[in-house]
Tab-separated table of C-alpha atoms in Angstrom:
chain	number	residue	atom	x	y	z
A	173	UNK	CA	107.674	94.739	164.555
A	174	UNK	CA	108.554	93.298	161.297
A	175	UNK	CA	107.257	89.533	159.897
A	176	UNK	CA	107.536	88.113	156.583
A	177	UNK	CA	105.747	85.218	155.224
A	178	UNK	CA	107.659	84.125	152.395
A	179	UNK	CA	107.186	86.707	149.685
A	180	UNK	CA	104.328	88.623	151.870
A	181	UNK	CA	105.655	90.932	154.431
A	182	UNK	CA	103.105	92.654	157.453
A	183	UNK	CA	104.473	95.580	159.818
A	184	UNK	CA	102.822	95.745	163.302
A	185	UNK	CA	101.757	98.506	164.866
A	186	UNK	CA	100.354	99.390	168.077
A	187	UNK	CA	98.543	102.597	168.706
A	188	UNK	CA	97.941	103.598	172.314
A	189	UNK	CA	94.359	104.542	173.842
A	190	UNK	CA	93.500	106.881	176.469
A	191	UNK	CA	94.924	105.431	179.413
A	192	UNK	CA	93.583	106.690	183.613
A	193	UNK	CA	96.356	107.875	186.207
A	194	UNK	CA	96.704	104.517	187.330
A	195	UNK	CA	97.600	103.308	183.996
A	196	UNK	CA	100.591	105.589	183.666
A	197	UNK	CA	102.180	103.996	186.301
A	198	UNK	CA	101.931	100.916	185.143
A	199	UNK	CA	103.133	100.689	181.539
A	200	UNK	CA	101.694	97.099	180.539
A	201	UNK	CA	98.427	98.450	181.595
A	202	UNK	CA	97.855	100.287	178.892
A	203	UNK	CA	95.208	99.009	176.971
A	204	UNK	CA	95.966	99.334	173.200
A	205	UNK	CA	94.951	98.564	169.491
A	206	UNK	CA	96.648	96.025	167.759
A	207	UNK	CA	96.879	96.765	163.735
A	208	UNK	CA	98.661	94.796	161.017
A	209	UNK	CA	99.016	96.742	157.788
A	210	UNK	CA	99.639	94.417	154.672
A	211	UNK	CA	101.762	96.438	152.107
A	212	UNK	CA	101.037	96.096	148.192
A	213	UNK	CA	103.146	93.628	146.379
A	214	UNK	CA	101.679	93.926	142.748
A	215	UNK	CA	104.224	95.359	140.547
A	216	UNK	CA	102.919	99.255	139.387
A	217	UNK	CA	104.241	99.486	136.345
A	218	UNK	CA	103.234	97.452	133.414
A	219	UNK	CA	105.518	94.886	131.855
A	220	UNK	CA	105.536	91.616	129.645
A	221	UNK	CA	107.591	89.178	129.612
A	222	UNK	CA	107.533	89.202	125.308
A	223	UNK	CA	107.560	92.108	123.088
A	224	UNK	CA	110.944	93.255	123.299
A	225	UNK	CA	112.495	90.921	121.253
A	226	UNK	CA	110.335	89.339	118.925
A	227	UNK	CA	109.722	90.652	115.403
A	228	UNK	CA	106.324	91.299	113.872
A	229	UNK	CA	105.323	88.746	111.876
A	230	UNK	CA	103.287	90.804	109.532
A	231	UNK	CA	100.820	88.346	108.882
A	232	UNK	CA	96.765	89.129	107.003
A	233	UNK	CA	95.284	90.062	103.549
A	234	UNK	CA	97.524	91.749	101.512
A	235	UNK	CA	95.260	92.329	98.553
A	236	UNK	CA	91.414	92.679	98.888
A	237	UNK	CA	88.116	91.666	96.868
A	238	UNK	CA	88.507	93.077	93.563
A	239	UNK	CA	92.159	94.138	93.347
A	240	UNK	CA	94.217	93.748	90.559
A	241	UNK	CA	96.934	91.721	90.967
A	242	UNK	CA	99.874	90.222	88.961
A	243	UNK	CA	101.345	86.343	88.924
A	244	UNK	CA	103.242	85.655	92.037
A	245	UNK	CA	102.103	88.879	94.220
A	246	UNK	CA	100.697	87.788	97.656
A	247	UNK	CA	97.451	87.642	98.501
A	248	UNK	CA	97.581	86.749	102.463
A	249	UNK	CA	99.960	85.301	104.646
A	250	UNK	CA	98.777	83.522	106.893
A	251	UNK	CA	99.169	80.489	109.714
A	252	UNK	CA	97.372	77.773	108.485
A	253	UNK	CA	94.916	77.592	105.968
A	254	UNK	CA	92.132	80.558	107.501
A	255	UNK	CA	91.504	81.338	103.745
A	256	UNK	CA	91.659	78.164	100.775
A	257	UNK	CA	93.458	78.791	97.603
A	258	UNK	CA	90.864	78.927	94.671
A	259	UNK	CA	91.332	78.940	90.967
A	260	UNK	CA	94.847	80.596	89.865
A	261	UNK	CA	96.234	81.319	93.309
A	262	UNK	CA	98.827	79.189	94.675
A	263	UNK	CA	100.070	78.383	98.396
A	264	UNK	CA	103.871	78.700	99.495
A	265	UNK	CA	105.043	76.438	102.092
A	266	UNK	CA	104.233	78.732	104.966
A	267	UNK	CA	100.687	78.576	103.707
A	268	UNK	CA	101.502	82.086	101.857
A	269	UNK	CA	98.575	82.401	99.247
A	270	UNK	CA	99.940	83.773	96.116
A	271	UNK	CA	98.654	84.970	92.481
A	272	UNK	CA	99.648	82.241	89.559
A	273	UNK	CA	97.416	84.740	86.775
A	274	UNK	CA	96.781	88.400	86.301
A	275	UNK	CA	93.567	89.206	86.910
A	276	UNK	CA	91.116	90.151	90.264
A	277	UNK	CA	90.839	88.762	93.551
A	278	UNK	CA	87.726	87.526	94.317
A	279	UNK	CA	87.124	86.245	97.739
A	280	UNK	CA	83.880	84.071	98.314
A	281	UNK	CA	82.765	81.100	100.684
A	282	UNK	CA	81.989	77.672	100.077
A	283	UNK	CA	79.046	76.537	102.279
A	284	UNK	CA	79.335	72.595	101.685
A	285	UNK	CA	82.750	72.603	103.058
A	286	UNK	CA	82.096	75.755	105.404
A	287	UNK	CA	85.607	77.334	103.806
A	288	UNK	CA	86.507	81.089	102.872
A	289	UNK	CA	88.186	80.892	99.338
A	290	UNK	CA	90.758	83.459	97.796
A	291	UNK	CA	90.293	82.764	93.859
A	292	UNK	CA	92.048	85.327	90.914
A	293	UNK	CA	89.695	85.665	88.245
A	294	UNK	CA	91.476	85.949	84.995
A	295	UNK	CA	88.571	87.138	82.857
A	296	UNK	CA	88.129	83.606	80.836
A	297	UNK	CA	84.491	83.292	83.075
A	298	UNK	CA	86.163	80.291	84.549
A	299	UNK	CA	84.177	81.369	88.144
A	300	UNK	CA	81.169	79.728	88.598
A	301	UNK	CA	78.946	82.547	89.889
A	302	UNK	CA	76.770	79.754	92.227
A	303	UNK	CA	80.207	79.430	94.058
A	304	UNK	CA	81.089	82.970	94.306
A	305	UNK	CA	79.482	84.247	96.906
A	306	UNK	CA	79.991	85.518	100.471
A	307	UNK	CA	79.536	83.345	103.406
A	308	UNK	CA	76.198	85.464	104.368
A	309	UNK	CA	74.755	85.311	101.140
A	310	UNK	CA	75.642	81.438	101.174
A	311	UNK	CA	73.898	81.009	104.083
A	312	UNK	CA	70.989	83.474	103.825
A	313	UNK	CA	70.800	81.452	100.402
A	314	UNK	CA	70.338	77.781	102.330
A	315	UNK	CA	68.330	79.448	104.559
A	316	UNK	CA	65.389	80.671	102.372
A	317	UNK	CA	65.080	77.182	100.873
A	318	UNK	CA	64.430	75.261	103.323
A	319	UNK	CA	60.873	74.785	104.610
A	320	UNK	CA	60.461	75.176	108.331
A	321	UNK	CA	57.453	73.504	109.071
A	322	UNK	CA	59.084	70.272	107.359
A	323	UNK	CA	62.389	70.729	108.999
A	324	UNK	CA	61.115	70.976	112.279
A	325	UNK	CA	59.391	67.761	112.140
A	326	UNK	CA	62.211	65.624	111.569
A	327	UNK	CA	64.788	63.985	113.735
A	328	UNK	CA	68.560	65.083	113.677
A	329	UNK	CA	69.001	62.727	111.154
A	330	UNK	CA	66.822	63.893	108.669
A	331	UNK	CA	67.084	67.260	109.233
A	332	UNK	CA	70.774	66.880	108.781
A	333	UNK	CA	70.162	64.905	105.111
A	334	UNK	CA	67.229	67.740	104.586
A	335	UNK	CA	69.952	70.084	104.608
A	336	UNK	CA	72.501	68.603	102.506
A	337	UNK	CA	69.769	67.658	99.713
A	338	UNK	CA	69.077	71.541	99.867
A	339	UNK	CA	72.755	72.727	99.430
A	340	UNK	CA	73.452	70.020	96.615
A	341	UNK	CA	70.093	72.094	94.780
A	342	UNK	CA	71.893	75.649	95.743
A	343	UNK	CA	74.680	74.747	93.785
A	344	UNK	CA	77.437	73.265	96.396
A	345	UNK	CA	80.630	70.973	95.219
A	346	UNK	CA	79.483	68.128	97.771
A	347	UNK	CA	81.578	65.223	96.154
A	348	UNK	CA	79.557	62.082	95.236
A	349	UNK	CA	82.005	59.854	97.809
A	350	UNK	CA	80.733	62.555	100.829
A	351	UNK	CA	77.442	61.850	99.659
A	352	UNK	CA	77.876	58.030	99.844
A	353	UNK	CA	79.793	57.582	103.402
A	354	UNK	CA	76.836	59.881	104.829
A	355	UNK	CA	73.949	58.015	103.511
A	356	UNK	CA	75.587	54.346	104.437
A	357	UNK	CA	76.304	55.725	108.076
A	358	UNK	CA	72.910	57.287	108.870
A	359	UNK	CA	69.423	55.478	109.119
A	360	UNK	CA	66.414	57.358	108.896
């Protein structure tokens, strides 16, 4: 009645049909239905095999665009460097970003090295304002220079030098060795 394939088990059942006279007489006669019925084996309630035990790692920004901050309070913690340290912020060896000045956060992105960067300002005007900007406005930025009719009649190449001549006119930090390995590796 009962059969188990490893870690599946099936129960048989047979149902009887109307059976004649003749058939009552003779039990193996009666014709009937043959049904297996597969019971559920996934587990109802939830579960996870992690949660119970490990502590929260409380990791993310800790202060925003334009707070206030003081030396040594922490900006993010983090895994890895998801945001750069920029002028008066320093990085602990878990890649903690921390405050070196009083002064505000400012976070902005770098669009020659495609990087979002955590800077304090400290009121000395030591922020260039070409370089603080947000990653849309960086790219909106690149964008609206560039002429489409010219870009889309060069090759990959020179679409790809097109576009760095245009972010070295926005403003961008591209350093002058970058510059150098790009134009001795690729031929127009």
């Amino acid at each position: 009645m009962f059969a188990s394939f490893g870690r599946i088990s099936t129960t048989s059942i047979r149902i009887p049909l109307p059976a004649s006279v003749g058939s009552i007489l003779n039990p193996s006669a009666i014709p009937s239905l043959h049904l297996q019925i597969r019971p559920a084996t996934k587990k109802s309630s939830g579960g996870t095999s992690n949660g119970r035990d490990s502590n929260p790692k409380h990791l993310g920004i800790k202060k925003g665009d334009g707070s206030y901050v003081k030396p040594s309070q922490i900006l993010v913690r983090q895994r890895g460097t998801r945001f750069h340290p920029g002028l008066n912020v320093g990085v602990g060896k878990d890649w903690t970003l921390h405050a070196l000045a009083y002064g505000r956060v400012v976070i902005h992105y770098d669009l020659a090295r495609r990087r979002k960067i955590i800077s304090v300002d400290d009121g000395s005007n030591s922020l260039n304002p070409v370089t603080t900007r947000t990653q849309s406005q960086a790219k909106q930025m690149l964008a609206d220079s560039i002429d489409i009719p010219k870009y889309m009649s060069l090759d990959a190449v020179g679409r790809y030098k097109y576009v760095l001549e245009k972010e070295s006119i926005n403003g961008s930090r591209r350093s002058h060795s970058t510059m150098n390995y790009i134009s001795s590796h690729t031929t127009n």
